[in-house]
Coordinates of C-alpha atoms in Angstrom, one line a residue:
Chain A
M1 CA -7.6 99.9 48.8
K2 CA -8.1 99.4 52.5
S3 CA -11.6 98.8 52.3
I4 CA -11.2 96.3 49.5
Y5 CA -8.5 94.3 51.4
T6 CA -11.0 94.4 54.6
L7 CA -13.7 93.1 52.9
T8 CA -12.0 90.6 50.8
K9 CA -10.6 89.2 54.2
E10 CA -13.9 89.2 55.8
S11 CA -15.6 87.5 53.0
F12 CA -12.7 85.1 52.5
L13 CA -13.2 84.0 56.2
I14 CA -17.1 83.5 55.7
L15 CA -16.2 81.3 52.7
R16 CA -13.5 79.5 54.5
R17 CA -15.7 78.8 57.5
G18 CA -18.6 77.9 55.5
K19 CA -19.5 73.9 55.3
L20 CA -19.1 73.8 51.6
F21 CA -15.3 74.3 51.8
L22 CA -14.8 71.0 54.1
S23 CA -17.4 69.4 51.9
S24 CA -15.7 70.0 48.7
L25 CA -12.4 69.4 50.1
V26 CA -13.3 66.2 51.4
A27 CA -15.1 65.0 48.4
S28 CA -12.4 66.2 46.0
M29 CA -9.9 64.2 48.1
L30 CA -12.0 61.2 48.0
V31 CA -12.0 61.3 44.1
I32 CA -8.2 61.8 44.0
I33 CA -7.9 58.8 46.4
F34 CA -10.0 56.9 43.8
A35 CA -8.2 58.1 41.0
N36 CA -5.0 56.8 42.6
I37 CA -6.5 53.6 43.3
A38 CA -7.9 53.3 39.9
S39 CA -4.6 54.3 38.4
S40 CA -3.2 50.7 39.6
W41 CA -5.6 48.9 37.3
G42 CA -3.9 49.5 34.1
V43 CA -0.2 48.7 34.2
E44 CA 0.8 51.0 31.2
E45 CA -1.8 53.3 31.5
F46 CA -1.6 54.3 35.3
Y47 CA -0.7 58.1 34.6
R48 CA -3.5 58.6 32.3
I49 CA -6.0 57.1 34.5
L50 CA -4.8 58.9 37.6
F51 CA -4.9 62.2 35.6
D52 CA -8.1 61.8 33.8
I53 CA -10.2 60.5 36.6
G54 CA -8.4 63.0 39.1
L55 CA -8.6 66.1 36.9
L56 CA -12.4 65.2 35.9
G57 CA -13.2 65.0 39.6
F58 CA -10.9 68.2 40.5
D59 CA -13.0 70.4 37.8
M60 CA -16.3 68.8 38.6
I61 CA -16.2 69.4 42.2
G62 CA -14.1 72.7 42.0
G63 CA -16.5 74.1 39.1
M64 CA -19.5 73.4 41.4
T65 CA -18.0 74.8 44.4
A66 CA -16.8 78.1 42.2
I67 CA -20.3 78.4 41.2
I68 CA -22.1 78.0 44.5
W69 CA -19.7 80.5 45.9
G70 CA -20.0 82.8 43.4
T71 CA -23.8 82.9 43.6
Y72 CA -23.7 82.7 47.7
L73 CA -21.4 85.7 47.8
I74 CA -24.0 88.2 46.2
A75 CA -27.3 86.6 45.8
E76 CA -27.2 85.1 49.4
A77 CA -25.9 88.2 51.1
Q78 CA -28.7 90.2 49.3
K79 CA -31.2 87.6 50.5
D80 CA -30.0 87.7 54.2
G81 CA -29.6 91.4 54.3
S82 CA -25.5 91.3 55.0
V83 CA -24.8 93.2 52.0
E84 CA -26.8 96.1 53.6
A85 CA -24.3 96.0 56.4
Q86 CA -21.5 95.9 54.2
L87 CA -22.7 98.6 51.7
A88 CA -23.5 100.9 54.8
S89 CA -19.7 101.3 55.0
P90 CA -17.8 103.6 53.1
I91 CA -17.2 101.6 50.1
S92 CA -18.3 102.0 46.8
R93 CA -20.4 99.3 44.9
N94 CA -17.6 98.8 42.5
Q95 CA -15.0 98.0 45.5
W96 CA -17.5 95.7 46.9
V97 CA -17.9 93.5 43.8
I98 CA -14.1 93.5 43.3
A99 CA -13.5 92.8 46.9
K100 CA -16.2 89.5 46.5
F101 CA -14.3 88.6 43.3
L102 CA -11.0 88.7 45.2
S103 CA -12.3 86.6 48.1
L104 CA -13.9 84.2 45.8
T105 CA -10.6 83.6 44.0
L106 CA -8.6 83.5 47.4
A107 CA -10.7 80.8 48.7
L108 CA -10.8 78.6 45.4
S109 CA -7.2 79.0 45.4
L110 CA -6.8 77.7 49.0
L111 CA -9.0 75.0 48.2
S112 CA -6.7 74.1 44.9
C113 CA -3.6 74.4 46.9
L114 CA -4.7 71.8 49.5
L115 CA -5.9 69.5 46.8
V116 CA -2.6 69.6 45.1
I117 CA -0.8 69.0 48.1
F118 CA -2.9 66.1 48.7
W119 CA -2.4 64.7 45.5
Q120 CA 1.3 65.2 45.7
L121 CA 1.3 63.1 48.8
L122 CA -0.8 60.6 47.4
M123 CA 1.4 60.4 44.5
L124 CA 4.7 60.2 46.7
L125 CA 3.0 57.5 48.7
N126 CA 2.5 55.3 45.3
N127 CA 6.1 56.2 44.1
F128 CA 4.6 58.3 41.2
G129 CA 7.4 60.9 42.0
W130 CA 6.9 64.8 42.1
L131 CA 4.2 66.5 40.1
S132 CA 7.0 69.6 39.5
K133 CA 6.3 70.1 35.7
L134 CA 2.8 69.3 35.8
S135 CA 2.0 71.9 38.2
Y136 CA 0.9 74.2 35.6
L137 CA -2.0 71.7 34.9
F138 CA -3.5 72.9 38.1
V139 CA -2.8 76.4 37.6
V140 CA -5.0 76.4 34.3
H141 CA -7.8 74.1 35.7
T142 CA -7.9 76.3 38.7
L143 CA -8.3 79.3 36.4
G144 CA -11.2 77.7 34.9
W145 CA -12.7 77.5 38.1
F146 CA -12.4 81.3 38.5
V147 CA -14.1 81.7 35.4
L148 CA -16.9 79.6 36.5
G149 CA -17.0 81.7 39.9
S150 CA -16.8 84.8 38.2
C151 CA -19.7 83.9 35.7
A152 CA -21.9 83.1 38.8
L153 CA -20.8 86.5 40.6
F154 CA -21.9 88.3 37.1
F155 CA -25.4 86.5 37.1
S156 CA -25.9 87.1 41.0
T157 CA -25.6 90.8 40.8
F158 CA -29.0 91.2 38.8
C159 CA -30.8 87.9 39.3
E160 CA -31.8 86.0 42.7
G161 CA -29.8 83.1 43.8
T162 CA -31.6 80.2 42.1
T163 CA -31.6 82.0 38.8
A164 CA -28.1 82.8 39.0
L165 CA -27.1 79.3 39.8
F166 CA -29.2 78.0 36.9
C167 CA -27.7 80.4 34.4
S168 CA -24.3 79.4 35.7
L169 CA -24.8 75.7 35.4
C170 CA -26.3 76.2 32.2
L171 CA -23.3 78.1 30.7
W172 CA -21.0 75.7 32.3
G173 CA -22.6 73.1 30.1
M174 CA -22.4 75.3 27.1
G175 CA -18.8 76.1 27.8
L176 CA -18.1 72.4 28.1
L177 CA -19.7 71.4 24.8
S178 CA -19.2 74.3 22.4
R179 CA -15.8 72.9 21.3
I180 CA -17.7 69.3 20.9
V181 CA -20.7 71.0 19.0
F182 CA -18.4 72.9 16.8
D183 CA -16.1 70.1 15.7
S184 CA -18.8 68.0 15.2
L185 CA -20.8 70.5 12.7
P186 CA -21.8 69.0 9.2
Q187 CA -20.3 70.5 6.3
D188 CA -23.8 71.2 5.0
V189 CA -25.2 73.3 8.0
D190 CA -26.1 76.7 7.0
V191 CA -23.6 79.7 7.3
I192 CA -25.5 81.5 9.9
S193 CA -25.8 78.5 12.3
A194 CA -22.0 77.7 11.8
N195 CA -21.1 81.5 12.6
I196 CA -23.1 81.8 15.7
I197 CA -21.8 78.2 17.1
G198 CA -18.3 79.3 15.8
F199 CA -18.6 82.7 17.7
I200 CA -19.9 81.1 20.8
Y201 CA -17.1 78.5 20.7
K202 CA -14.4 81.3 20.2
I203 CA -15.4 83.3 23.4
W204 CA -16.9 80.6 25.5
D205 CA -14.8 77.3 25.6
L206 CA -14.0 76.0 29.0
Q207 CA -12.6 73.0 27.5
F208 CA -9.4 75.5 26.8
F209 CA -8.9 74.9 30.5
N210 CA -9.0 71.4 30.3
I211 CA -5.5 70.1 29.5
S212 CA -5.3 66.9 31.5
F213 CA -4.3 65.1 28.0
T214 CA -0.9 67.0 28.2
A215 CA -0.3 64.7 31.3
S216 CA -1.7 61.6 30.2
T217 CA -0.1 61.7 26.8
S218 CA 3.3 62.9 25.6
A219 CA 1.5 65.9 23.9
N220 CA 3.6 69.2 24.4
Y221 CA 2.3 71.8 26.1
S222 CA 4.5 75.1 25.3
L223 CA 5.0 78.0 27.2
E224 CA 3.4 79.9 24.5
Q225 CA 0.2 77.7 24.9
F226 CA 0.1 78.1 28.7
L227 CA 0.2 82.2 28.5
W228 CA -2.3 82.1 25.7
T229 CA -4.6 80.2 28.0
I230 CA -3.7 82.5 30.9
T231 CA -4.6 85.8 28.8
Y232 CA -7.9 83.9 27.5
G233 CA -8.9 83.2 31.2
L234 CA -8.1 86.6 32.3
S235 CA -10.0 88.3 29.8
I236 CA -13.0 86.5 30.3
L237 CA -12.3 87.5 34.1
L238 CA -11.8 90.9 33.6
T239 CA -14.9 91.1 31.4
L240 CA -17.1 89.4 33.9
L241 CA -15.8 91.6 36.6
C242 CA -16.4 94.7 34.6
A243 CA -19.9 93.7 33.6
S244 CA -20.7 92.8 37.3
C245 CA -19.4 96.3 38.4
V246 CA -21.8 98.0 35.9
T247 CA -25.1 95.8 36.7
F248 CA -24.3 96.3 40.4
A249 CA -23.6 100.0 40.3
R250 CA -27.3 101.3 40.0
K251 CA -28.8 98.0 41.3
D252 CA -31.6 98.9 44.1
I253 CA -30.8 96.9 47.4
N254 CA -34.0 95.6 48.7
Chain B
M1 CA -21.3 125.0 55.3
S2 CA -24.7 123.9 56.1
K3 CA -26.0 123.8 59.6
F4 CA -27.8 120.5 58.8
I5 CA -26.1 117.3 59.2
L6 CA -28.6 115.7 56.5
E7 CA -31.1 117.2 54.1
L8 CA -33.5 115.4 51.8
K9 CA -34.7 117.9 49.2
N10 CA -37.7 116.8 47.0
V11 CA -36.9 113.2 47.2
H12 CA -39.0 110.9 45.4
K13 CA -38.6 107.1 44.9
A14 CA -40.5 104.9 42.2
F15 CA -40.4 101.2 41.7
K16 CA -41.3 99.5 38.3
L17 CA -43.6 96.5 39.3
D18 CA -43.9 95.5 35.9
L19 CA -42.4 96.2 32.6
L20 CA -45.7 97.2 31.0
K21 CA -47.0 98.7 33.8
K22 CA -46.1 102.6 35.1
N23 CA -43.7 103.4 38.2
S24 CA -45.2 103.1 41.6
F25 CA -44.3 105.7 43.7
I26 CA -43.2 104.4 47.3
L27 CA -41.9 108.1 48.5
K28 CA -43.4 111.2 47.1
N29 CA -41.7 114.6 47.6
I30 CA -39.9 114.0 50.9
N31 CA -38.3 117.3 51.9
C32 CA -36.8 117.3 55.3
S33 CA -33.8 118.4 57.3
F34 CA -32.1 117.0 60.3
L35 CA -29.7 119.2 62.7
G36 CA -27.0 118.0 65.0
N37 CA -27.6 117.6 68.6
S38 CA -31.0 116.4 67.9
C39 CA -33.1 113.2 67.9
T40 CA -35.8 112.6 65.4
V41 CA -38.5 110.1 65.3
I42 CA -39.9 109.0 62.3
L43 CA -43.5 107.6 62.4
G44 CA -45.5 105.9 60.2
H45 CA -48.1 102.8 59.5
N46 CA -46.5 99.5 58.0
G47 CA -45.5 100.2 54.4
A48 CA -45.1 104.2 54.9
G49 CA -41.8 104.5 53.5
K50 CA -39.6 104.8 56.6
T51 CA -37.2 102.1 55.8
T52 CA -37.0 103.2 52.2
T53 CA -36.2 106.5 53.3
F54 CA -33.3 105.0 55.6
R55 CA -32.2 103.1 52.4
L56 CA -32.0 106.0 50.2
I57 CA -29.8 107.9 52.8
L58 CA -27.5 104.8 53.1
G59 CA -27.1 104.6 49.4
L60 CA -28.9 101.0 49.3
L61 CA -31.5 102.7 47.1
Y62 CA -31.0 105.5 44.6
P63 CA -33.6 108.3 44.3
S64 CA -35.8 108.7 41.2
Q65 CA -35.9 112.5 41.9
G66 CA -34.3 114.8 44.4
E67 CA -31.1 115.0 46.1
I68 CA -29.7 113.8 49.5
F69 CA -27.2 116.3 51.3
F70 CA -24.9 115.4 54.0
K71 CA -23.1 118.4 55.9
G72 CA -24.0 120.7 52.8
R73 CA -22.6 118.8 50.1
K74 CA -24.2 116.0 47.9
L75 CA -24.1 112.5 49.8
T76 CA -21.3 110.0 48.7
Y77 CA -20.1 106.5 49.7
K78 CA -17.1 108.4 51.5
D79 CA -19.7 110.3 54.0
K80 CA -21.0 106.7 55.6
K81 CA -17.7 106.8 57.6
N82 CA -19.9 109.3 59.6
I83 CA -22.9 107.6 59.5
G84 CA -23.9 104.7 61.7
Y85 CA -26.6 102.3 60.8
M86 CA -28.4 100.0 63.0
P87 CA -31.0 97.9 60.5
E88 CA -34.3 96.6 61.6
T89 CA -33.3 93.0 61.9
N90 CA -29.9 91.8 62.7
K91 CA -27.9 91.6 59.4
L92 CA -24.8 89.7 60.7
P93 CA -22.6 86.9 59.1
G94 CA -23.1 83.9 61.2
N95 CA -19.8 82.7 60.7
L96 CA -17.7 85.5 62.2
S97 CA -17.0 86.1 66.0
V98 CA -18.5 89.3 67.7
A99 CA -14.8 90.5 68.0
E100 CA -14.3 90.0 64.3
I101 CA -17.1 91.7 63.2
L102 CA -16.2 95.0 65.0
Y103 CA -12.6 94.4 64.1
F104 CA -13.8 94.5 60.1
H105 CA -16.2 97.2 60.8
T106 CA -13.5 99.7 62.8
N107 CA -11.3 98.7 59.7
H108 CA -13.7 100.2 57.5
M109 CA -14.8 103.0 59.6
M110 CA -11.8 104.2 61.3
E111 CA -8.8 103.5 59.3
D112 CA -6.6 105.8 60.9
L113 CA -6.5 103.6 64.3
N114 CA -3.7 101.5 64.8
K115 CA -3.7 97.9 66.5
S116 CA -3.8 98.6 69.8
Q117 CA -6.1 101.5 69.5
R118 CA -8.6 99.4 67.7
K119 CA -8.1 96.6 70.2
D120 CA -8.8 99.0 72.8
K121 CA -12.0 100.3 71.2
I122 CA -13.6 97.3 70.3
K123 CA -12.9 96.0 74.0
N124 CA -14.4 99.2 75.5
K125 CA -17.5 98.8 73.1
L126 CA -18.0 95.3 74.1
L127 CA -17.8 96.2 77.9
E128 CA -20.6 98.9 77.1
I129 CA -22.8 96.3 75.8
D130 CA -21.9 93.6 78.1
L131 CA -20.7 91.1 75.4
W132 CA -17.0 91.3 76.5
K133 CA -17.3 87.5 77.5
H134 CA -18.9 86.3 74.4
K135 CA -16.5 88.3 72.3
D136 CA -15.1 84.9 70.5
K137 CA -18.5 83.4 70.1
R138 CA -20.0 83.2 66.4
I139 CA -22.8 85.3 65.7
K140 CA -25.2 82.4 64.9
D141 CA -24.5 80.9 68.5
L142 CA -25.8 84.2 69.9
S143 CA -29.6 85.3 70.8
K144 CA -31.7 87.8 69.1
G145 CA -31.1 90.4 71.9
M146 CA -27.5 89.9 71.7
G147 CA -27.6 90.4 68.0
R148 CA -29.3 93.9 68.7
R149 CA -26.7 95.0 70.9
I150 CA -24.0 94.1 68.2
S151 CA -25.8 95.9 65.6
W152 CA -26.1 98.9 68.1
A153 CA -22.2 98.5 68.5
L154 CA -21.7 98.4 65.0
A155 CA -23.9 101.8 64.5
S156 CA -22.1 103.7 67.2
I157 CA -18.5 102.3 67.6
H158 CA -17.0 104.9 65.3
D159 CA -18.9 107.7 66.8
P160 CA -20.9 108.7 63.8
D161 CA -22.3 112.3 63.3
L162 CA -25.6 110.7 61.9
L163 CA -26.9 107.8 63.6
I164 CA -29.9 105.8 61.8
L165 CA -31.8 103.5 64.1
D166 CA -34.3 101.4 62.3
E167 CA -36.6 99.8 65.3
P168 CA -34.0 99.8 67.6
F169 CA -36.0 98.2 70.5
E170 CA -37.1 95.3 68.5
G171 CA -36.3 92.0 69.9
L172 CA -35.0 93.3 73.2
D173 CA -36.4 92.7 76.7
P174 CA -37.3 95.6 79.0
F175 CA -33.9 95.8 80.5
G176 CA -32.4 96.0 77.3
K177 CA -35.0 98.6 75.8
K178 CA -34.0 100.7 79.0
N179 CA -30.3 100.3 78.1
M180 CA -30.9 101.3 74.5
L181 CA -32.7 104.4 75.6
E182 CA -29.8 105.3 77.8
W183 CA -27.1 104.7 74.9
I184 CA -29.2 106.6 72.4
D185 CA -29.5 109.7 74.8
K186 CA -26.0 109.6 75.7
K187 CA -25.2 109.9 71.8
K188 CA -27.3 112.9 71.4
E189 CA -24.2 115.2 72.7
G190 CA -21.6 116.6 70.8
N191 CA -23.7 117.9 67.6
K192 CA -24.8 114.4 66.7
S193 CA -28.1 113.8 64.9
I194 CA -30.3 110.7 65.6
I195 CA -32.9 109.6 63.6
I196 CA -35.1 106.5 65.0
S197 CA -37.9 104.7 63.3
T198 CA -40.0 103.0 65.7
H199 CA -43.8 102.0 66.6
E200 CA -42.9 102.4 70.5
L201 CA -43.5 106.1 70.5
D202 CA -43.8 106.0 74.3
H203 CA -40.1 104.9 74.6
V204 CA -38.7 107.6 72.6
L205 CA -40.7 110.4 73.1
P206 CA -38.9 111.6 76.2
I207 CA -35.7 111.7 74.3
C208 CA -36.8 113.2 71.1
D209 CA -36.8 116.7 69.6
K210 CA -38.6 116.1 66.4
I211 CA -41.2 114.1 64.9
L212 CA -41.6 113.2 61.3
V213 CA -44.6 111.3 59.9
L214 CA -44.9 109.6 56.9
K215 CA -48.0 108.4 55.7
N216 CA -48.3 106.4 52.1
G217 CA -45.3 107.3 51.1
E218 CA -45.7 111.0 51.7
M219 CA -44.2 113.4 54.6
I220 CA -47.4 114.6 56.4
L221 CA -45.6 116.3 59.3
C222 CA -42.1 117.5 60.3
Q223 CA -42.3 119.4 63.4
D224 CA -40.3 119.9 66.7
K225 CA -42.0 118.0 69.4
K226 CA -42.5 121.1 71.8
D227 CA -44.5 123.0 69.0
L228 CA -46.4 120.1 68.1
L229 CA -47.3 118.8 71.7
P230 CA -46.8 121.7 73.9
S231 CA -49.0 120.2 76.7
I232 CA -47.1 117.0 77.0
A233 CA -43.6 118.1 76.1
D234 CA -42.4 117.8 79.6
T235 CA -45.6 117.6 81.6
L236 CA -46.3 115.7 85.0
T237 CA -49.7 115.5 86.5
L238 CA -50.4 114.7 90.4
T239 CA -53.9 113.2 91.2
L240 CA -54.8 113.7 95.0
N241 CA -57.1 112.1 96.5
T242 CA -58.1 114.2 99.8
N243 CA -60.6 116.2 101.9
E244 CA -58.6 119.1 102.1
N245 CA -59.2 122.4 99.9
I246 CA -56.4 122.2 97.6
K247 CA -57.3 125.3 95.5
E248 CA -56.9 127.3 98.8
L249 CA -53.6 125.7 99.6
I250 CA -52.4 126.7 96.2
N251 CA -53.6 130.5 96.6
Q252 CA -51.6 130.5 99.9
S253 CA -48.2 129.1 98.5
Q254 CA -46.1 131.3 96.8
L255 CA -45.4 128.8 94.1
E256 CA -46.4 129.4 90.5
P257 CA -49.8 127.9 89.9
P258 CA -50.4 124.8 88.0
S259 CA -51.3 125.2 84.4
E260 CA -54.7 123.0 85.3
I261 CA -56.6 122.0 88.1
V262 CA -59.3 119.4 87.6
E263 CA -61.6 118.7 90.7
Q264 CA -63.9 115.6 90.8
G265 CA -65.2 115.3 94.3
R266 CA -62.5 114.5 96.5
K267 CA -60.1 113.7 93.5
V268 CA -58.0 116.9 92.3
T269 CA -55.6 116.4 89.2
L270 CA -53.0 119.1 89.1
S271 CA -51.1 119.5 85.7
F272 CA -47.7 121.0 85.5
Q273 CA -45.5 122.0 82.7
K274 CA -42.6 121.9 84.6
R275 CA -41.7 118.7 86.4
Q276 CA -39.7 120.4 89.4
L277 CA -42.9 122.7 90.0
S278 CA -44.9 119.4 90.7
Y279 CA -42.0 118.0 93.1
N280 CA -42.2 121.6 94.8
Y281 CA -45.9 121.3 95.3
L282 CA -46.0 117.8 96.6
E283 CA -43.3 118.9 99.2
Y284 CA -45.5 121.9 100.2
F285 CA -48.4 119.5 100.7
L286 CA -46.5 117.3 103.0
D287 CA -45.1 120.3 104.7
K288 CA -48.5 121.5 105.3
K289 CA -49.3 118.0 106.9
I290 CA -52.3 117.7 104.6
T291 CA -54.2 114.5 104.8
L292 CA -53.8 112.5 101.7
N293 CA -55.9 109.5 100.9
S294 CA -53.8 108.8 97.8
F295 CA -51.7 110.5 95.4
L296 CA -50.6 109.4 91.8
A297 CA -47.7 111.2 90.0
N298 CA -48.3 110.6 86.1
D299 CA -45.8 111.3 83.3
L300 CA -48.0 111.9 80.3
S301 CA -45.3 111.5 78.0
Q302 CA -45.4 107.8 79.0
D303 CA -49.1 107.6 78.9
K304 CA -49.8 105.4 75.9
P305 CA -53.8 106.2 76.3
F306 CA -53.2 109.8 76.4
L307 CA -50.8 109.9 73.4
E308 CA -53.0 107.6 71.3
K309 CA -55.9 109.8 72.1
N310 CA -54.3 113.4 71.3
F311 CA -51.6 112.5 68.9
K312 CA -52.2 109.4 66.9
D313 CA -55.7 110.2 65.9
N314 CA -54.9 113.6 65.0
I315 CA -52.0 112.8 62.8
L316 CA -52.3 109.3 61.4

């Protein structure tokens, strides 16, 4: 356990000090500022504009950061050789993958917390009040980041960096579109295609983590729905983590 | 419990270059063992399999066949606590400072230390490698030679039983190479085993005890240095340029005769198996006040042309 803790701390420091952390933070802050400014364009829809634009930026930049970090942690570590130094210490392959995953979630959580604090400050400045009940929004959206990051982590355990990045981006796109495609399937589509699309939609639907509509509309978001989303997210995370451990376990580090 | 610190038994390593092609063997049938209190040099041409052998020992690669034993038991990741590794190139995360890298490394390797003990250990190590004043600098801001020193610190700070050094002199200036040799020599004490891979044979020959040669993935030699190269295990030659009859002087002395005397006109070359004997003879000649036009003391273990002629041609 101590090995996992130490390596998590080390990897987290490396991510936090990397150039991408500051860049993502600044880019996301700019989008949030823009969303705040844009929200004043519509008198009645200010809340909707704020959360639609703001969370879109939050998702896009955070998701991209998660994918790049997920790829960087393993694929780049293999490329620059730092994985050798780490695996030359008494840490098993599984512990190493788990530590990398934990450092990724920690770094993404830090990024998310900083953005939420910034968002709250801007809302207070514009007399929009406190986020309070809407904080669950950010929990769910951040969970979406974790899923993307762990997807990139999984690919990088057996592919090189560029391939892992490409595959992760493709899966991201697929995850965003699966629900839309499924919902817009014509009635006369063949059963096999419908089943395949339905299957993909059920296991890989990233729109599940997009609940910005609950802020911008008066739609109810119950505790049950929240727990269901968390369960879905955690089960994908666990699956990807286990798969990463399996693929990395017998891989030759060249 | 085995007397050997490390044993490689029938180790093979193959890579599949293509799905449709057969496996290509990088290492074939490696059988060797390493004792404590010894230093083994692994020699071989580029691509012979030296680094692959190290990676197999460290668990970065898995053997296709065969087994690796550490202190009599099958090698597991937990045994890495007793193994120190210095890679060929500096593989250090650029965004961490020198002290941080050592801190995390000692956390992995020496879990039992408390905070102040860990701090002292790091401080002493940094003072030893003369990087204490750079302890807060990020790795990316340091030179290559400093990076090598940090790699050495990481390999040795936890006092491992087995030290694996892949090209330890790479990137070091002559002063750095001298320091590295001294540090390696010090580490041999206390039943430690050191395995070095290097192209600079003349540097490590004085400190090594065993030589292992790899050629095209196969082990073609694994022998003690003194058995392999008895004539240069600890030899010194004196080349004297004098008009005196050196042979007669040697016969008159009560010292053990040199192992070889070669006369070429006024030039006489005396070879000694024991360095002390050469010093005794020099003292004897000076006591006798013989006229010496010149003399040259030559350490054959450092003599590159001699090594290349007598050793590399026969082995590689």
